Amino acid sequence: MTPNLPKTTGRRRTTRVLAASLALSATTFGVAGCDSAAAGTLEGSRLELPVAGGTAVVDTASLAVSAHTDDGQQLVLSAAADGGLGAPGPVTRTADGARWSYPAKGLKVTASSEHGRLRIKMRADRDGAVNWPVTGTDRAASAVQLPRGEGLDIPVRDGFWNRSAEKGGLAGGTVDVGSELALPLWGYSMGRAGVSYLAPTDTGTSLRFASTGGRLRATAAHAFDAGEDTRDYDVSFSLTDGNPVAPAADYRSYLSQHGQLGSLRKKIRKNPANAKLLGAFHAYVWGDARTAPGVEKLKQLGVDRMWLGYDSGPGPMNAQAVRAAKKAGYLVGPYDTFANGQDPKSADSPTSVWPGRVYPDFCVRKADGTPETGFGNRGCYLSSRAFEKAEPTKHYLADRTRTMVANGADSYFLDVDATGELFRDHGKGHQMTKAGDRAMRLARMQRLSKNLVLGSEAAQAWANKAVAYNHGSGTPVADGLWKLERDKKTWGGYMPEKAPGAFFKPVKLSAELATAMYDPKYRVPLYETALHSSLVNAERWELSYEKLPAQKTTRALLAMLYNTPLNYVLDGPTIAKNGPELAALQKYFSPLHRAAGTEKMTSFRWLTGDRTVQRTVFGNGKLTVTANFGSKPQAGLPGGCVDAKLSGDKQPRRLCPAQLSG
């Protein structure tokens, strides 16, 4: 259970803050669309195409993109490609747009209207790169949306985020869309309008931020690489109403239109045990908490739903403890990973030990033949293709899973598989691209999900149909967190065995980290807007609710506002000390999540100009939640409290988390 550390405001905005509210229905983004008039018009290098909410204009000479909205606004969606493209070839009309080329770059381009979006596709006949779209250049741009974890909305003039990446900001930094963002998108708000950028060809795509005149701009870059199978680049633009979660609503529609949106209701029909996720908090259990008496203590406290996970070290949950958990109505499952292999003679975890010559024969190999170093610089990453090729006859994964759930466990946490940390493998007999790695991981997760309630780490959108829960995408991780976690003196290590400091030791975040990750004025529910009814999302497992005492109230309010569970680590002493507080929070959360966990988030808005009071709606009114992150009452809601109202409630249900702490 070693953490997988990566290698690597002015008047216009205030008006938007107060007024912006989004009915997040598919029709908002032109599913009915403009396709009947999709051919548009072409005059010289000016290609006009209809999109939902207006008209997009593409300059075929430079790939600059602008739009005029139906209500009369003129918007710059992208400046010309950075670094130039060379002279374009002739433009040819197509049924839904046009096609042309940039011979100097070896690029063929098509532009079309599709489901109310402007879609621009590039195909390269040689390796190279393009820096485009160039976004945030319109003077009306007021905020940028970035799906780092759950999601951020960052005013483009904000002083904190305009600092350099080395100082916790974004300026000068680069974000890998395929590996570091929870959703392959970004967006900008522009007064009473906005724009969504969807990049489904996320492998090989990155976003580079710059502070220009004190304003944040984001330029995408795509690397065309035949060996990585990234010779195609696809970007879709949508006009939005400027709401901060509009890009995620657009992406939800996109997933639905392409048959890529999962459904928790369907997952429950296929495996009824998935229903036990509704209303459940999540916890990794240690020591006495992973025994039958420990489970009984939670039940006696009034906790009616839990997901309980345990590591693979000494003393996993036994059959008696699992029976107690299932009798209590809880889900229970082991931590496992198929991604790490070590020499069995010196392996530091049972999950890194494999039969025969899986290690080292299945190691992912770099181009020079050396293995890709594994977790914590131990062993190697194992090739998903090597496993898939061997599975029909060797059954390594099936045998492993069967052993792990022999105690009766009905859930499974598969580390790493759903994250963006993918590999190109040069190993003889199991070569694969990153796209191939993603496909192999998806295949094995889909097999596991047939009989087990499956979760994974920081699940990206491409895995949303396979997993039922996700630990990690609730956390907008800032780079400084990894440095902090490596400081074992401050963060805690992996001892004592029954309550490792890495999980149980409270930590105070630096002011920079606290701002970047948990300041509610920057937090927006992009991930929930896109995927709430598909899976259950929580924070990273090493960031338990008690790990960050200074953020407890904010995190509890965010969890209730987003209708997402809190994540804990528990042992015998913490159940005794914190159990009553956990039980009170779970009692509040349970009926709300049971009612709305399978519903989509249909609205998010700020109710005050300083963003301290926020409101969400699920299922077109089935659940409405209002949270006050400030210190002063607003409209009768005290600071640090949340009101939730189910459709049948006469009065809202109130929770003030700080009042529960002993």
XYZ file of C-alpha atoms in Angstrom:
662
model
C 0.000 0.000 0.000
C 2.880 2.302 -0.832
C 1.694 5.590 -2.369
C 2.241 5.802 -6.103
C 4.293 9.000 -6.347
C 4.603 10.476 -9.821
C 8.018 10.860 -11.425
C 7.826 13.374 -12.748
C -11.568 40.028 -10.045
C -13.388 42.677 -11.062
C -16.990 43.646 -11.887
C -17.402 41.234 -14.773
C -16.410 38.263 -12.631
C -18.640 39.339 -9.728
C -21.609 39.497 -12.072
C -20.859 36.007 -13.339
C -20.374 34.709 -9.798
C -23.748 35.985 -8.684
C -25.699 35.145 -11.802
C -24.170 31.957 -13.133
C -26.368 28.921 -12.779
C -26.339 25.991 -15.117
C -29.076 23.506 -15.858
C -26.701 20.741 -16.831
C -28.810 18.958 -19.402
C -27.459 17.395 -22.550
C -29.500 19.727 -24.742
C -27.562 22.711 -23.365
C -24.681 21.528 -25.507
C -26.507 20.978 -28.753
C -27.144 17.247 -28.695
C -30.094 18.089 -30.896
C -27.391 20.220 -32.445
C -26.955 22.262 -35.579
C -26.070 19.406 -37.895
C -28.727 20.270 -40.479
C -26.724 23.397 -41.351
C -23.381 21.932 -40.444
C -21.681 22.656 -43.772
C -21.280 26.344 -42.893
C -19.657 28.855 -45.247
C -16.147 29.360 -46.632
C -14.729 32.651 -47.874
C -11.004 32.670 -48.548
C -9.366 31.361 -45.362
C -12.430 32.119 -43.232
C -14.477 29.007 -42.442
C -17.733 29.599 -40.545
C -19.452 26.638 -38.898
C -22.629 26.577 -36.793
C -22.278 25.520 -33.162
C -24.780 25.445 -30.324
C -25.167 29.023 -29.141
C -23.570 30.742 -32.111
C -21.095 30.431 -34.958
C -17.455 29.367 -34.852
C -14.953 30.921 -37.255
C -11.755 29.076 -38.173
C -8.895 30.810 -39.959
C -7.549 27.963 -42.095
C -4.287 29.876 -42.612
C -3.329 29.960 -38.918
C -5.853 27.849 -36.940
C -7.008 30.916 -35.031
C -10.568 30.261 -33.846
C -13.174 32.847 -32.890
C -16.900 32.800 -32.346
C -19.866 35.088 -32.339
C -22.614 34.081 -29.958
C -26.321 34.264 -30.589
C -26.560 37.126 -28.091
C -23.972 39.208 -29.915
C -20.660 38.551 -28.154
C -17.426 38.203 -30.103
C -15.021 35.697 -28.515
C -11.490 34.515 -29.218
C -11.420 30.747 -28.628
C -7.838 30.259 -29.779
C -5.072 32.488 -31.064
C -3.066 31.293 -34.075
C -0.995 28.161 -33.530
C 2.138 29.018 -31.570
C 5.249 28.639 -33.738
C 3.304 28.674 -36.983
C 2.155 25.908 -39.296
C 3.519 26.972 -42.659
C 1.437 27.820 -45.700
C -1.833 25.881 -45.877
C -2.832 23.762 -48.827
C -6.119 24.228 -50.704
C -9.321 24.077 -48.635
C -11.921 21.523 -49.756
C -15.537 21.644 -48.632
C -17.001 18.537 -46.976
C -20.550 17.588 -46.038
C -20.110 18.948 -42.507
C -17.234 21.419 -42.828
C -13.905 21.476 -44.656
C -10.494 19.843 -44.934
C -7.044 21.179 -45.752
C -3.387 20.560 -44.976
C -0.174 22.136 -43.715
C 2.444 20.480 -45.915
C 5.427 21.896 -44.025
C 4.231 20.129 -40.849
C 2.904 17.028 -42.592
C -0.576 17.712 -41.200
C -3.998 17.014 -42.650
C -6.823 18.873 -40.915
C -10.594 18.564 -40.875
C -13.034 20.965 -39.245
C -16.669 20.086 -38.740
C -19.797 20.746 -36.741
C -20.630 17.764 -34.571
C -23.304 17.640 -31.848
C -23.221 21.416 -31.628
C -19.439 21.542 -31.168
C -16.634 22.671 -33.423
C -14.431 19.626 -33.907
C -10.950 19.965 -35.376
C -8.970 16.824 -36.134
C -5.355 16.588 -37.226
C -3.515 13.635 -38.711
C 0.289 13.790 -39.038
C 2.300 11.823 -41.585
C 5.524 12.323 -39.612
C 6.646 12.776 -36.022
C 6.497 16.332 -34.746
C 4.438 18.620 -32.550
C 1.884 21.402 -32.653
C 1.245 24.104 -30.032
C -2.489 24.691 -30.282
C -5.086 25.727 -29.228
C -3.722 28.877 -27.617
C -6.366 29.750 -25.035
C -7.181 32.516 -22.588
C -6.056 35.320 -24.918
C -9.474 37.013 -25.117
C -9.525 40.062 -22.829
C -12.948 38.942 -21.609
C -11.471 35.739 -20.174
C -12.076 35.906 -16.441
C -11.356 32.381 -15.115
C -9.833 29.105 -16.241
C -11.253 25.707 -15.276
C -8.826 22.864 -14.685
C -9.806 19.288 -13.668
C -6.951 18.782 -11.244
C -8.601 16.183 -9.016
C -12.214 17.207 -8.424
C -11.676 20.529 -10.120
C -10.512 24.134 -9.873
C -11.857 27.458 -11.124
C -9.050 29.990 -11.116
C -9.540 33.719 -11.807
C -7.024 34.551 -14.522
C -5.700 37.554 -12.572
C -5.391 35.694 -9.269
C -2.037 36.506 -7.662
C -1.513 33.088 -6.091
C -1.983 31.114 -9.311
C 0.008 33.602 -11.407
C 3.069 32.708 -9.354
C 5.568 30.301 -10.834
C 4.929 26.580 -10.625
C 7.959 26.288 -8.321
C 6.144 28.549 -5.840
C 2.852 26.670 -5.976
C 1.249 28.574 -8.842
C 0.706 27.592 -12.468
C 2.828 30.060 -14.449
C 5.587 28.372 -16.402
C 4.305 24.927 -15.497
C 3.113 22.136 -17.773
C 0.323 19.678 -17.013
C 0.092 16.365 -18.859
C -3.553 16.035 -19.913
C -3.341 12.256 -20.223
C -1.658 11.535 -16.905
C -2.278 14.459 -14.549
C -5.866 15.561 -15.154
C -8.923 13.626 -14.005
C -10.819 14.641 -17.165
C -9.337 15.447 -20.616
C -10.567 19.029 -20.760
C -10.158 22.606 -19.676
C -12.291 25.709 -20.045
C -12.516 29.489 -19.756
C -15.268 31.779 -18.538
C -15.730 34.980 -20.535
C -18.264 37.243 -18.933
C -21.696 35.806 -19.592
C -20.257 33.181 -21.951
C -17.487 30.630 -21.904
C -15.719 27.942 -23.863
C -15.065 24.273 -23.257
C -12.083 22.449 -24.756
C -12.302 18.657 -24.956
C -9.159 16.697 -25.864
C -10.088 12.993 -26.193
C -6.665 12.275 -27.736
C -5.150 13.028 -24.342
C -2.086 10.768 -24.627
C 0.717 12.981 -25.874
C -1.228 16.160 -25.053
C -0.147 18.714 -22.454
C -1.148 22.169 -21.222
C 1.475 24.840 -20.673
C 0.522 27.813 -18.509
C 1.954 31.295 -18.840
C 1.320 34.520 -16.956
C 1.056 37.244 -19.584
C 0.400 40.727 -18.268
C -0.674 39.158 -14.983
C -3.216 36.900 -16.691
C -3.133 33.117 -17.002
C -3.093 31.629 -20.478
C -3.005 27.950 -21.370
C -1.485 26.615 -24.577
C -2.038 23.002 -25.494
C 0.696 20.977 -27.158
C 0.413 17.622 -28.869
C 3.309 15.346 -29.769
C 2.784 13.360 -32.971
C 4.701 10.129 -32.439
C 4.211 6.998 -34.522
C 5.844 4.812 -31.882
C 3.412 6.088 -29.268
C 0.494 5.886 -31.724
C -0.274 9.576 -31.205
C -0.297 10.733 -34.833
C -3.938 11.860 -34.375
C -5.007 14.968 -32.459
C -8.652 15.810 -31.817
C -10.026 18.930 -30.068
C -13.671 19.951 -29.695
C -14.787 23.486 -28.798
C -18.162 24.347 -27.238
C -19.726 27.647 -26.344
C -21.048 27.639 -22.772
C -22.878 29.994 -20.437
C -19.676 30.703 -18.484
C -20.611 28.597 -15.467
C -17.442 27.102 -13.968
C -18.639 23.513 -14.341
C -19.905 23.954 -17.915
C -16.845 22.258 -19.504
C -17.523 19.149 -17.412
C -21.209 19.187 -18.354
C -20.126 19.384 -21.978
C -17.821 16.413 -21.456
C -20.575 14.407 -19.793
C -22.698 14.974 -22.897
C -19.761 13.945 -25.083
C -19.289 10.703 -23.150
C -22.992 9.939 -23.409
C -23.054 10.619 -27.137
C -20.112 8.252 -27.668
C -21.401 5.439 -25.445
C -18.650 6.054 -22.893
C -20.693 7.177 -19.865
C -21.144 4.598 -17.136
C -24.172 4.217 -14.885
C -24.085 3.279 -11.216
C -27.681 2.087 -11.551
C -26.623 -0.378 -14.252
C -23.659 -1.501 -12.168
C -26.040 -2.199 -9.279
C -28.358 -4.208 -11.538
C -25.434 -6.322 -12.735
C -23.958 -6.737 -9.229
C -26.384 -5.766 -6.420
C -23.497 -5.477 -3.926
C -22.634 -2.165 -5.609
C -25.721 -0.710 -3.919
C -23.889 -0.900 -0.586
C -21.700 1.979 -1.788
C -24.689 4.304 -1.461
C -24.484 6.051 1.899
C -21.141 4.501 2.813
C -18.064 6.245 4.125
C -14.748 4.596 3.233
C -11.991 3.483 5.584
C -8.800 1.474 5.539
C -8.688 -0.550 8.717
C -5.702 -1.576 10.825
C -5.044 -3.445 14.018
C -8.201 -4.200 16.011
C -10.381 -2.344 13.487
C -9.963 -5.210 11.009
C -11.393 -7.774 13.442
C -14.988 -8.852 13.959
C -15.195 -6.982 17.324
C -13.823 -3.857 15.627
C -16.516 -4.044 12.983
C -19.135 -4.565 15.695
C -18.017 -1.353 17.410
C -18.699 0.647 14.240
C -22.106 -0.951 13.915
C -22.916 -0.222 17.566
C -22.060 3.434 16.992
C -24.867 3.550 14.435
C -22.781 3.427 11.237
C -25.128 1.748 8.751
C -22.896 1.682 5.669
C -19.104 1.490 5.244
C -16.543 0.391 2.716
C -13.715 -1.277 4.631
C -10.370 -1.917 2.971
C -7.195 -3.492 4.273
C -3.648 -3.864 3.033
C -2.021 -7.157 2.109
C 0.531 -7.173 4.899
C 0.495 -9.375 7.988
C -2.953 -10.059 9.398
C -5.448 -9.157 6.674
C -9.138 -9.353 7.540
C -10.089 -12.952 8.186
C -13.291 -14.741 7.231
C -14.914 -14.013 10.595
C -14.262 -10.275 10.273
C -15.532 -10.276 6.696
C -18.726 -12.047 7.755
C -19.240 -9.460 10.496
C -18.764 -6.632 8.001
C -21.197 -8.094 5.478
C -23.739 -8.778 8.228
C -23.461 -5.102 9.216
C -24.270 -4.087 5.646
C -20.701 -3.049 4.861
C -18.530 -3.690 1.848
C -15.132 -5.181 2.521
C -12.179 -5.745 0.254
C -8.403 -6.029 -0.070
C -5.894 -3.603 -1.494
C -4.090 -5.151 -4.460
C -2.038 -4.084 -7.444
C -1.182 -5.849 -10.681
C 1.413 -3.214 -11.528
C 4.407 -4.049 -9.324
C 6.808 -6.983 -9.333
C 9.810 -7.643 -7.100
C 12.240 -10.453 -6.447
C 10.242 -12.844 -4.205
C 13.300 -13.286 -1.969
C 13.397 -9.613 -1.000
C 9.940 -8.230 -1.826
C 8.592 -5.685 0.659
C 4.928 -6.505 -0.019
C 2.986 -9.697 -0.758
C 1.285 -7.924 -3.669
C 4.686 -7.621 -5.382
C 5.326 -11.385 -5.292
C 4.314 -13.385 -8.376
C 4.784 -17.019 -9.418
C 7.395 -18.361 -11.791
C 9.209 -15.773 -13.884
C 6.534 -13.067 -13.905
C 9.322 -11.085 -12.288
C 11.444 -10.189 -14.182
C 10.021 -11.442 -17.501
C 6.883 -9.251 -17.340
C 8.749 -6.029 -16.467
C 7.933 -3.020 -18.631
C 11.099 -2.309 -20.602
C 12.361 1.056 -21.766
C 13.769 1.528 -25.266
C 17.257 0.658 -23.993
C 15.987 -2.608 -22.492
C 16.235 -1.576 -18.852
C 13.171 -2.159 -16.633
C 10.801 0.639 -15.647
C 11.489 1.076 -11.926
C 8.482 0.242 -9.763
C 6.780 1.647 -6.653
C 9.118 3.388 -4.227
C 12.077 2.554 -6.493
C 11.549 -1.144 -5.792
C 11.308 -3.832 -8.461
C 9.596 -2.913 -11.715
C 6.283 -1.964 -13.231
C 4.663 -5.023 -14.766
C 3.344 -5.032 -18.311
C -0.428 -5.228 -18.638
C 0.026 -6.757 -22.103
C 2.305 -9.487 -20.775
C -0.402 -10.415 -18.267
C -3.185 -10.315 -20.873
C -1.226 -12.576 -23.225
C -0.537 -15.069 -20.433
C -3.930 -15.000 -18.732
C -5.828 -17.523 -20.930
C -3.393 -20.293 -19.997
C -1.550 -19.160 -16.849
C -4.415 -17.402 -14.984
C -2.007 -15.271 -12.939
C -4.555 -12.524 -12.340
C -7.563 -14.799 -11.826
C -5.617 -16.970 -9.371
C -4.370 -13.907 -7.511
C -7.866 -12.445 -7.204
C -9.337 -15.778 -6.104
C -6.748 -16.002 -3.329
C -7.316 -12.408 -2.210
C -11.095 -12.850 -1.799
C -11.029 -16.377 -0.343
C -12.079 -14.781 2.959
C -15.421 -13.814 1.405
C -14.577 -10.211 0.498
C -17.065 -8.693 -1.945
C -15.049 -5.637 -2.977
C -11.587 -4.985 -4.428
C -9.301 -1.981 -4.610
C -6.921 -2.271 -7.555
C -4.206 0.344 -7.186
C -2.839 2.262 -10.185
C -4.898 0.608 -12.941
C -7.347 3.477 -13.572
C -4.772 6.275 -13.249
C -3.058 8.105 -16.069
C 0.375 6.651 -15.337
C 0.626 4.545 -18.491
C 3.643 2.980 -20.143
C 5.072 2.270 -23.530
C 6.617 -1.185 -23.286
C 9.552 -2.278 -25.452
C 9.803 -5.713 -23.776
C 10.197 -8.552 -26.254
C 6.909 -10.360 -26.786
C 4.783 -7.793 -24.936
C 5.423 -4.495 -26.708
C 2.662 -1.933 -26.274
C 1.885 1.766 -26.522
C 0.335 3.826 -23.724
C -3.004 3.500 -25.507
C -2.498 -0.250 -25.540
C -1.663 -0.214 -21.839
C -4.900 1.645 -21.157
C -6.905 -0.883 -23.176
C -5.348 -3.867 -21.368
C -5.994 -2.356 -17.941
C -9.573 -1.605 -18.900
C -10.116 -5.192 -20.034
C -8.968 -6.689 -16.750
C -10.900 -4.159 -14.660
C -14.055 -5.021 -16.585
C -13.528 -8.708 -15.787
C -13.065 -7.973 -12.085
C -16.135 -5.736 -11.932
C -18.466 -8.563 -12.956
C -18.347 -10.176 -9.516
C -16.696 -7.619 -7.234
C -17.389 -4.019 -6.247
C -14.314 -2.616 -7.943
C -12.407 0.546 -7.173
C -9.119 2.030 -8.264
C -6.812 4.947 -7.629
C -7.571 8.397 -9.043
C -9.805 6.895 -11.724
C -9.735 8.887 -14.938
C -12.808 9.285 -17.090
C -11.863 6.482 -19.515
C -12.282 3.966 -16.655
C -15.668 5.231 -15.455
C -17.656 2.331 -16.927
C -15.433 -0.299 -15.271
C -15.045 0.936 -11.692
C -17.773 1.586 -9.142
C -15.702 3.693 -6.756
C -12.564 5.761 -6.883
C -10.058 6.853 -4.258
C -8.148 9.902 -5.356
C -9.944 12.036 -7.915
C -11.567 13.969 -5.088
C -8.170 15.500 -4.283
C -6.707 18.371 -6.364
C -3.126 17.319 -5.684
C -0.557 20.111 -5.823
C 3.030 19.125 -6.614
C 4.239 20.078 -3.144
C 2.215 17.224 -1.628
C 4.595 14.589 -2.993
C 7.573 16.331 -1.436
C 5.746 16.493 1.882
C 4.837 12.794 1.773
C 8.473 11.865 1.168
C 9.447 13.733 4.353
C 8.843 10.779 6.681
C 9.768 12.772 9.786
C 6.905 15.184 9.144
C 4.455 12.956 7.284
C 5.072 9.681 9.113
C 6.450 6.361 7.921
C 5.178 2.799 7.725
C 5.572 2.001 11.408
C 4.140 0.995 13.770
C 2.734 -1.872 11.760
C -0.775 -1.681 13.239
C -1.080 2.106 12.884
C 1.492 3.484 10.408
C 2.310 7.141 10.883
C 1.950 7.748 7.136
C -1.788 7.235 7.601
C -2.463 8.128 11.236
C -0.099 10.988 12.082
C -1.848 14.385 11.812
C -0.101 16.885 9.517
C -0.322 20.641 9.049
C -0.176 21.655 5.394
C 1.870 24.664 4.360
C -0.120 27.782 3.498
C 0.659 27.185 -0.190
C -0.600 23.598 -0.178
C -3.672 24.472 1.859
C -4.568 27.199 -0.641
C -3.874 25.142 -3.762
C -5.778 22.083 -2.565
C -8.490 23.172 -0.148
C -9.346 26.865 -0.469
C -13.075 26.576 -1.308
C -13.100 29.728 -3.433
C -11.075 27.847 -6.072
C -12.804 24.476 -5.768
C -15.513 23.439 -8.245
C -17.089 19.999 -8.863
C -15.923 19.255 -12.400
C -15.482 15.526 -11.783
C -18.884 15.174 -10.106
C -20.587 17.143 -12.867
C -19.155 14.733 -15.425
C -19.344 11.419 -13.559
C -21.378 11.621 -10.342
C -24.030 9.069 -11.343
C -21.434 6.718 -12.831
C -19.189 6.056 -9.829
C -18.522 7.066 -6.232
C -15.556 9.388 -5.834
C -13.481 10.029 -2.712
C -10.189 11.622 -1.726
C -6.817 9.906 -1.784
C -6.539 7.120 0.776
C -3.421 8.531 2.454
C -5.309 11.807 3.058
C -7.802 10.455 5.568
C -10.304 12.813 7.165
C -8.275 12.988 10.387
C -4.889 13.391 8.624
C -5.384 17.120 8.029
C -7.026 18.592 11.162
C -7.019 22.188 9.906
C -9.020 21.208 6.814
C -11.638 19.015 8.517
C -14.560 21.447 8.359
C -13.840 22.440 4.764
C -13.495 18.814 3.674
C -16.711 17.793 5.410
C -18.604 20.650 3.757
C -17.141 19.789 0.346
C -18.113 16.132 0.796
C -21.717 17.004 1.608
C -21.908 19.671 -1.110
C -20.573 17.246 -3.736
C -22.470 14.222 -2.334
C -19.236 12.244 -1.984
C -18.061 10.090 0.959
C -15.342 10.904 3.446
C -12.342 8.572 3.545
C -10.816 7.407 6.862
C -8.127 5.212 8.351
C -9.190 3.379 11.493
C -7.637 1.253 14.190
C -9.001 0.290 17.611
C -8.003 3.532 19.392
C -9.302 5.811 16.606
C -12.675 4.055 16.593
C -12.885 4.722 20.319
C -11.747 8.341 19.969
C -13.278 9.456 16.651
C -16.011 6.865 16.132
C -18.871 8.990 17.491
C -17.919 11.893 15.188
C -17.614 9.547 12.197
C -21.006 8.036 13.032
C -22.675 11.463 13.231
C -21.218 12.549 9.892
C -22.162 9.263 8.230
C -25.687 9.411 9.655
C -26.135 12.801 7.985
C -24.565 11.698 4.707
C -26.233 8.305 4.331
C -29.813 9.272 3.373
C -28.547 12.032 1.075
C -26.223 9.733 -0.830
C -28.746 6.879 -0.973
C -31.181 9.277 -2.620
C -28.783 11.085 -4.952
C -25.713 8.870 -5.431
C -27.153 7.512 -8.683
C -28.289 10.964 -9.874
C -26.292 13.406 -11.955
C -25.274 16.794 -10.604
C -27.582 19.215 -12.397
C -26.465 22.582 -11.013
C -23.584 24.305 -9.274
C -23.406 27.968 -8.410
C -21.954 30.512 -6.026
C -24.542 32.402 -3.984
C -22.185 35.183 -2.814
C -19.614 37.280 -4.628
C -16.786 36.012 -2.416
C -17.699 32.401 -3.300
C -18.056 31.375 0.354
C -21.647 30.163 -0.063
C -22.122 27.484 -2.703
C -25.052 25.382 -3.870
C -25.420 22.115 -5.755
C -28.469 20.326 -7.097
C -28.734 16.639 -8.002
C -31.348 14.883 -10.104
C -33.190 18.062 -11.134
C -34.198 18.821 -7.563
C -34.045 15.447 -5.843
C -31.340 16.881 -3.550
C -30.275 20.503 -2.989
C -27.226 21.269 -0.817
C -26.038 24.697 0.361
C -22.690 25.094 2.141
C -21.347 28.181 3.901
C -17.541 28.035 3.947
C -17.296 31.480 5.516
C -17.391 32.603 9.133
C -20.541 34.752 8.960
C -24.171 33.625 8.596
C -25.693 33.969 5.146
C -29.456 33.816 4.624
C -29.830 32.059 7.961
C -27.085 29.493 7.332
C -24.274 29.825 9.901
C -20.666 29.855 8.788
C -19.065 26.419 8.674
C -22.429 24.687 8.193
C -24.343 22.968 5.432
C -28.057 22.599 4.689
C -29.347 19.706 2.595
C -32.898 19.248 1.397
C -34.329 16.160 -0.249
C -37.310 16.750 -2.530
C -39.779 15.539 0.108
C -38.317 17.472 3.033
C -40.274 20.333 4.573
C -37.201 21.696 6.325
C -33.509 21.438 5.344
C -31.224 19.078 7.278
C -28.385 21.005 8.904
C -24.847 19.885 9.721
C -22.166 21.969 11.444
C -19.130 19.630 11.363
C -16.932 21.580 13.790
C -19.538 21.100 16.528
C -19.017 17.326 16.327
C -15.304 17.385 17.118
C -14.417 16.426 20.636
